[in-house]
Coordinates of C-alpha atoms and ligand atoms in Angstrom, one line a residue:
X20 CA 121.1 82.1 195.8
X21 CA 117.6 81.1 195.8
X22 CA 117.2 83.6 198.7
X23 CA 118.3 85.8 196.7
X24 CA 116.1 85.0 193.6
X25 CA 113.0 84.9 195.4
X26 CA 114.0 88.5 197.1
X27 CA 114.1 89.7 193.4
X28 CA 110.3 88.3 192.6
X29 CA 109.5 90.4 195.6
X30 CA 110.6 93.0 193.9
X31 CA 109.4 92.6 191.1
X32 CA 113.0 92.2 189.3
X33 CA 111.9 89.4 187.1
X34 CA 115.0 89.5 185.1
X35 CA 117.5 89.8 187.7
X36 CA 115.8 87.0 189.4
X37 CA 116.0 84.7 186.0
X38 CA 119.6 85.6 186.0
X39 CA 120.6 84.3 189.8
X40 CA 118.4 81.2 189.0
X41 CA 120.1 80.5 186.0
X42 CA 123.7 80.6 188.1
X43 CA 122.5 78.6 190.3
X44 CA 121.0 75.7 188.2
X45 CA 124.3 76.2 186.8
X46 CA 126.0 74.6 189.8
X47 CA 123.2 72.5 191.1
X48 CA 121.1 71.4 187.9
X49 CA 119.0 68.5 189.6
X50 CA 117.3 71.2 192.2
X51 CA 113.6 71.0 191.5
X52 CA 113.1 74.3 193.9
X53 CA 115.6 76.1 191.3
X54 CA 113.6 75.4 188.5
X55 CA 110.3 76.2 190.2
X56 CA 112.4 79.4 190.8
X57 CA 113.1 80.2 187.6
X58 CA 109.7 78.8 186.4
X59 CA 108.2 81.6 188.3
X60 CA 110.4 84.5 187.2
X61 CA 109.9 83.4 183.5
X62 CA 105.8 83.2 184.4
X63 CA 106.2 87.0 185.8
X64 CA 108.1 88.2 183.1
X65 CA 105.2 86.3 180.7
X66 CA 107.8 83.7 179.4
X67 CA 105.4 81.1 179.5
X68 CA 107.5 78.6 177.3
X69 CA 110.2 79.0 179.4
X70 CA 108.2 78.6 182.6
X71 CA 106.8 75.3 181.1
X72 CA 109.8 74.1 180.2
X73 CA 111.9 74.4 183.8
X74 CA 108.0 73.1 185.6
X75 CA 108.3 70.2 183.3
X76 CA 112.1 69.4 184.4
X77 CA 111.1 70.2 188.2
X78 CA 108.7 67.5 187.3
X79 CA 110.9 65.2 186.3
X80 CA 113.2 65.8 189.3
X81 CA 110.1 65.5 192.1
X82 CA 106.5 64.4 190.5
X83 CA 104.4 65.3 193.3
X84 CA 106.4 68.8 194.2
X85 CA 102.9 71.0 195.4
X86 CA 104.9 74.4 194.1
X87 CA 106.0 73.1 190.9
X88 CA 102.1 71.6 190.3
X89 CA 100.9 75.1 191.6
X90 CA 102.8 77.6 188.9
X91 CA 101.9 74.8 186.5
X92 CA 98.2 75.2 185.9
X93 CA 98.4 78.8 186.1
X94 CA 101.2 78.2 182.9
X95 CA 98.6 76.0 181.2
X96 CA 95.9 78.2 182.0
X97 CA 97.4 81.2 180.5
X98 CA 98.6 79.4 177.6
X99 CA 95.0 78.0 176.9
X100 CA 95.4 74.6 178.0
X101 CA 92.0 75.0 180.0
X102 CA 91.8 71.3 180.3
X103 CA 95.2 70.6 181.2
X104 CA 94.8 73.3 183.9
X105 CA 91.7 71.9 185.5
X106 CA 93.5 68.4 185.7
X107 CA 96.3 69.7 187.4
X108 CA 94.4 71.6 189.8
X109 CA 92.0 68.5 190.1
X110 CA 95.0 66.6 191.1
X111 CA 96.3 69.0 193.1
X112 CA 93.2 70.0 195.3
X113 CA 93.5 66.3 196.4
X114 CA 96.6 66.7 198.1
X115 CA 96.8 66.7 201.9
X116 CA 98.0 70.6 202.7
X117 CA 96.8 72.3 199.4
X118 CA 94.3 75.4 200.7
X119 CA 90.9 75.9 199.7
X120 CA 91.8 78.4 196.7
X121 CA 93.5 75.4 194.4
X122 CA 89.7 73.8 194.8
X123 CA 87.9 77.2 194.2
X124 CA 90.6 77.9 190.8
X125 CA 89.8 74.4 189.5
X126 CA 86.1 75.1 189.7
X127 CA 86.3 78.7 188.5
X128 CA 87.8 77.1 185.5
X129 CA 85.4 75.1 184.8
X130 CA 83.1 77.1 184.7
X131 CA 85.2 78.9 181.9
X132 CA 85.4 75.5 179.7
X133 CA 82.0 75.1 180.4
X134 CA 80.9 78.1 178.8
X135 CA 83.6 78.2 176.2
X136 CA 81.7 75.3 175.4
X137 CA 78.8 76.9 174.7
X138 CA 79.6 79.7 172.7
X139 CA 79.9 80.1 169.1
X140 CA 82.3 82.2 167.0
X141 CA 82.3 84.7 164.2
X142 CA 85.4 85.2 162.2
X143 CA 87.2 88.8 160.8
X144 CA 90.7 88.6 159.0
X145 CA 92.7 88.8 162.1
X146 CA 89.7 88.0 164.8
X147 CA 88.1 85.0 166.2
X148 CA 85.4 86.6 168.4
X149 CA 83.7 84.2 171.0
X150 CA 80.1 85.1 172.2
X151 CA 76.8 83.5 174.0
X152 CA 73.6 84.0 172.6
X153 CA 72.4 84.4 169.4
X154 CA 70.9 88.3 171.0
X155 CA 75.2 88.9 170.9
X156 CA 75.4 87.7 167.3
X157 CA 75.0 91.5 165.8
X158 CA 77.7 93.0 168.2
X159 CA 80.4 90.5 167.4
X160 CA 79.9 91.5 163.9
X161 CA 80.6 95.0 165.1
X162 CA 83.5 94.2 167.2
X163 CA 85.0 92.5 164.8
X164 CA 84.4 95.9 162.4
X165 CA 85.8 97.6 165.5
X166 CA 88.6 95.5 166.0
X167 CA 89.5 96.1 162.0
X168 CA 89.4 99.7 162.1
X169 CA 91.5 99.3 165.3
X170 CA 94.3 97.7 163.5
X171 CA 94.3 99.7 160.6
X172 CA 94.8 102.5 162.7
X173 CA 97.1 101.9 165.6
X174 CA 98.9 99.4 163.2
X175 CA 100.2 102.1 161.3
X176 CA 101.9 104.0 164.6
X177 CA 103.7 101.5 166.0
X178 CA 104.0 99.5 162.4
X179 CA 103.0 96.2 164.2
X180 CA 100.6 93.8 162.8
X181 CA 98.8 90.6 164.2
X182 CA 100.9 87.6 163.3
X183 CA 98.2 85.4 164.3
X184 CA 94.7 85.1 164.9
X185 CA 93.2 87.4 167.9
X186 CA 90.8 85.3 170.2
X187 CA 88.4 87.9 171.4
X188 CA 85.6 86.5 174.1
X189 CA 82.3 88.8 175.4
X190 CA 81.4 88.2 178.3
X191 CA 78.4 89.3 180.8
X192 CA 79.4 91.4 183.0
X193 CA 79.2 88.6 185.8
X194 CA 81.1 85.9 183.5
X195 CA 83.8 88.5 183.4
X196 CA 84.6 89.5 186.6
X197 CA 84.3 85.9 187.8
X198 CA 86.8 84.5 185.0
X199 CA 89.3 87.0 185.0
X200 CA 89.1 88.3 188.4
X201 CA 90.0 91.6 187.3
X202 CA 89.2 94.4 189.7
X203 CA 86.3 96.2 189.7
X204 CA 87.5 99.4 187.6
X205 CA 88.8 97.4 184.7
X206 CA 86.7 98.2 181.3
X207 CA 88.3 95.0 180.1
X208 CA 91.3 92.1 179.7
X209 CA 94.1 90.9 177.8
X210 CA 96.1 88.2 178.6
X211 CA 96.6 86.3 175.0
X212 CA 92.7 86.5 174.2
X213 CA 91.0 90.2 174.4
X214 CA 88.0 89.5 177.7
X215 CA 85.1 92.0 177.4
X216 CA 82.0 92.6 179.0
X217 CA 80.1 93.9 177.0
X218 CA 77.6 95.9 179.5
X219 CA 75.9 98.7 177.8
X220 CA 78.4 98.5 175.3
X221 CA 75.5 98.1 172.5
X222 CA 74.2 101.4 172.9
X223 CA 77.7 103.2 172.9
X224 CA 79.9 102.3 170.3
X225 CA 82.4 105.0 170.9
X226 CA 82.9 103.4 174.5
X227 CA 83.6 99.8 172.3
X228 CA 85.6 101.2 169.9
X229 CA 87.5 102.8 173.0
X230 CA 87.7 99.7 174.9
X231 CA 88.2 97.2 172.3
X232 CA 91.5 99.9 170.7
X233 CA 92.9 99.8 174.3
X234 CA 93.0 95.6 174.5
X235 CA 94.1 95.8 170.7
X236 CA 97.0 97.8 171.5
X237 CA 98.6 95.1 174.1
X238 CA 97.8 92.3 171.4
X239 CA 100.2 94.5 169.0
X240 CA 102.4 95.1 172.0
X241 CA 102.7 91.7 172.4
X242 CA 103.5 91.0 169.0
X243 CA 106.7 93.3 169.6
X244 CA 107.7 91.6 173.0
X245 CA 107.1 88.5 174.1
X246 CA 108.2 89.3 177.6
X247 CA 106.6 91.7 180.0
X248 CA 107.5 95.4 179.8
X249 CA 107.0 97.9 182.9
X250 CA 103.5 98.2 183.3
X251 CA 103.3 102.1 182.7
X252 CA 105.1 101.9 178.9
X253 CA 102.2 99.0 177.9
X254 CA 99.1 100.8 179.7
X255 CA 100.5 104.0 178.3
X256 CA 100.3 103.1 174.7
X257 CA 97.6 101.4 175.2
X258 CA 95.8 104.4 176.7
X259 CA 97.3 106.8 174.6
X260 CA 96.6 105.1 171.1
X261 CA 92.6 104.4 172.6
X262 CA 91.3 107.4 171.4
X263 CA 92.0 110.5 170.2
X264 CA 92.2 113.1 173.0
X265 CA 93.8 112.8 176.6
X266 CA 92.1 116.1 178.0
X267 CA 90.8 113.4 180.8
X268 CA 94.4 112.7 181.6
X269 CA 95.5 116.1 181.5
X270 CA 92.8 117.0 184.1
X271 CA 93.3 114.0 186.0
X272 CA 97.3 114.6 187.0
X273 CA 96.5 118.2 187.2
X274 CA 94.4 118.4 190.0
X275 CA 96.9 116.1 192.3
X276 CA 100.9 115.2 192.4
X277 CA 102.0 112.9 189.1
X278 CA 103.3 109.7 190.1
X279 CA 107.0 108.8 189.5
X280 CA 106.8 106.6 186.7
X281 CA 109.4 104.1 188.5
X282 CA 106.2 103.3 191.0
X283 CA 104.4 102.8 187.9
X284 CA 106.3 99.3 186.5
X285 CA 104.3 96.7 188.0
X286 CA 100.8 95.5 187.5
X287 CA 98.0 98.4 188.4
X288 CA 95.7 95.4 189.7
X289 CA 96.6 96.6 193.8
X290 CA 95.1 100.3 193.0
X291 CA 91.7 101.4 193.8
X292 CA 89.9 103.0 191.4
X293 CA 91.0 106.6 191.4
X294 CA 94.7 105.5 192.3
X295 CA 94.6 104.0 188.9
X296 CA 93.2 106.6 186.8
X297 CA 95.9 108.7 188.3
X298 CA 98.1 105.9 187.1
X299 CA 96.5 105.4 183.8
X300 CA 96.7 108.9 183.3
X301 CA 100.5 109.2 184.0
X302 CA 101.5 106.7 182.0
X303 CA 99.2 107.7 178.8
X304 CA 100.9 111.1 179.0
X305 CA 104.5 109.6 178.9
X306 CA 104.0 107.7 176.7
X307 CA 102.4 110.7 174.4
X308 CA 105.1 112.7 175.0
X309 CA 107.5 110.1 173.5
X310 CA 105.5 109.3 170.9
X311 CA 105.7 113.4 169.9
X312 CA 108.8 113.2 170.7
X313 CA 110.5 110.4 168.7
X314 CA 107.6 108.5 166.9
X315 CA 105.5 105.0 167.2
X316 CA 108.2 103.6 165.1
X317 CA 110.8 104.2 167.9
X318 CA 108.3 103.5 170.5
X319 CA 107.9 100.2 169.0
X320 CA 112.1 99.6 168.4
X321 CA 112.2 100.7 172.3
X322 CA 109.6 97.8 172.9
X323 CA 111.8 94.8 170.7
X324 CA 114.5 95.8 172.9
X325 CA 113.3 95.4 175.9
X326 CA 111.7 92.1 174.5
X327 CA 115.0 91.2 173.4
X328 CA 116.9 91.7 177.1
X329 CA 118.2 95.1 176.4
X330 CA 117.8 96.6 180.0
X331 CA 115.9 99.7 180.0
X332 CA 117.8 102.8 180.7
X333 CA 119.7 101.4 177.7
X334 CA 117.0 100.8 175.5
X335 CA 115.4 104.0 175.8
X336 CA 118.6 106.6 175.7
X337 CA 119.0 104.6 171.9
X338 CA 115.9 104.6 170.7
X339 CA 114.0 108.0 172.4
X340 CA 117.0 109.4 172.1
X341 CA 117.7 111.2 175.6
X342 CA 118.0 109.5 178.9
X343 CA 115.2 108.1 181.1
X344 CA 116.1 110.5 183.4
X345 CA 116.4 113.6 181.6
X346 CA 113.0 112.7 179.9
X347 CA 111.5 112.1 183.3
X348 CA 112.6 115.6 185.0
X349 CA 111.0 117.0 181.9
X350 CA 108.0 115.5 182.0
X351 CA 107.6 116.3 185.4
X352 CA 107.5 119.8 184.2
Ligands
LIG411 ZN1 95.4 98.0 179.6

């Protein structure tokens, strides 16, 4: 079974995989490796409670296990335990058969605590924005305006508000590709805290309002599902609700064959820079189409579902009201 679990993750079948890891532990409940298991499905599916809680009971079970200590910082990490990260990793890069990346991780966030440090922070209603120098001082002021003309507007499509503050952090753009190692294409991050270099940003604001509606909309996303949805449906909102016209993406898929949105439900992070405007494209058209078709509100209800463990052919045939299939032959057209 935990052959079978770990086939799963290979697949990306986060759920299926939580599901034969929960069986398992079922039968066998003091088996560290099954709860790194499921530790890592919950991680993937962005569970990180979860994934915290079946790390801490591998633990328990074997202190020093190297894979449990491994998934750990990246849990702490992403939850914003920067210290409690660096320790682990600290720990860990110590260890006789650790490779050279645990070291380079543990310095790389340092280097992030280090200049989290450093900055200083201007407030909005819903925003906490993070920034260097007092030369950055006017554009967090405009983000910030950006941010709240963001959520008035996309927050009335998909009727989903901020239940919490929004960390936002600028960046250079060296700061940001070296703490969020995000490939070279990407305009910006979200991962719990909106990451943006802020380039030539200054000079065009309709690029920042662009960029900074885009990361908005997976904060407001989030706020509908706490676990991970396929990667097309998140860009695809995102992308759609950025601005106001998708000529680019019309273009884009028409000069080349559109992508089957199945090939489109894992991270975009592997594509090179043209496979991923292709992608980008596909999805932002989908997802417009369903949005014509049925509305942000049901959009949004398909998104809660899927949160909630409905699987997805399910979700969508109740709440776009047609089947997957049927909507993708037609979007084909
Ligand atoms: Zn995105």
């Amino acid at each position: 079974m935990e052959r079978a679990g770990n086939e799963a993750l290979d697949k990306g079948q986060y759920k299926t995989a939580a599901d034969i890891f929960r069986s398992a532990l079922a039968s066998d409940p003091n088996n560290a490796q099954l709860h790194v298991g499921a530790a890592t499905a919950a991680y993937a599916d962005r569970r990180d409670d979860d994934a915290k809680a079946e790390l801490d009971r591998a633990l328990s079970l074997a202190p020093k296990l190297l894979s449990a200590r491994a998934l750990m910082g990246l849990v702490l990490h992403r939850k914003g335990d920067l210290l409690g990260a660096i320790r682990t990793y600290d720990s860990l890069a110590h260890e006789p058969g650790t490779d050279k990346s645990i070291q380079a991780t543990a310095e790389r966030w340092q280097r992030e605590f280090d200049l989290q440090l450093r900055m200083q922070q201007t407030f909005g209603d819903q925003f906490a924005v993070s920034f260097e120098g007092p030369a950055e001082e006017t554009l967090a002021a405009k983000v910030v305006a950006s941010l709240t003309r963001a959520v008035d507007r996309i927050g009335a499509v998909l009727n989903a508000y901020p239940t919490r503050t929004i960390p936002v952090v600028l960046y250079t753009t060296e700061q940001f590709t070296d703490i969020t190692r995000a490939p070279a294409w990407a305009a910006a991050a979200y991962d719990g805290t909106i990451r943006v270099p802020v380039r030539g940003a200054l000079d065009d604001e309709a690029e920042l309002d662009r960029v900074l509606a885009h990361e908005l909309t997976h904060a407001l996303i989030h706020t509908l599902a706490a676990s991970a949805i396929p990667t097309w449906l998140n860009e695809g909102i995102a992308t759609a609700l950025e601005s106001t016209s998708l000529d680019w993406a019309h273009q884009t898929v028409s000069q080349v064959k559109p992508v089957p949105l199945e090939v489109l439900t894992r991270s975009f992070g592997r594509f090179t820079g043209g496979q991923a405007k292709l992608a980008y494209a596909t999805s932002a058209l989908a997802v417009q189409r369903m949005l014509d078709d049925a509305g942000g509100i049901a959009v949004a209800n398909l998104i809660r579902d899927l949160g909630d463990g409905v699987d997805f052919d399910t979700a969508f045939a109740r709440r776009i009201q047609r089947t997957f299939d049927d909507f993708q032959a037609s979007f084909r057209e």
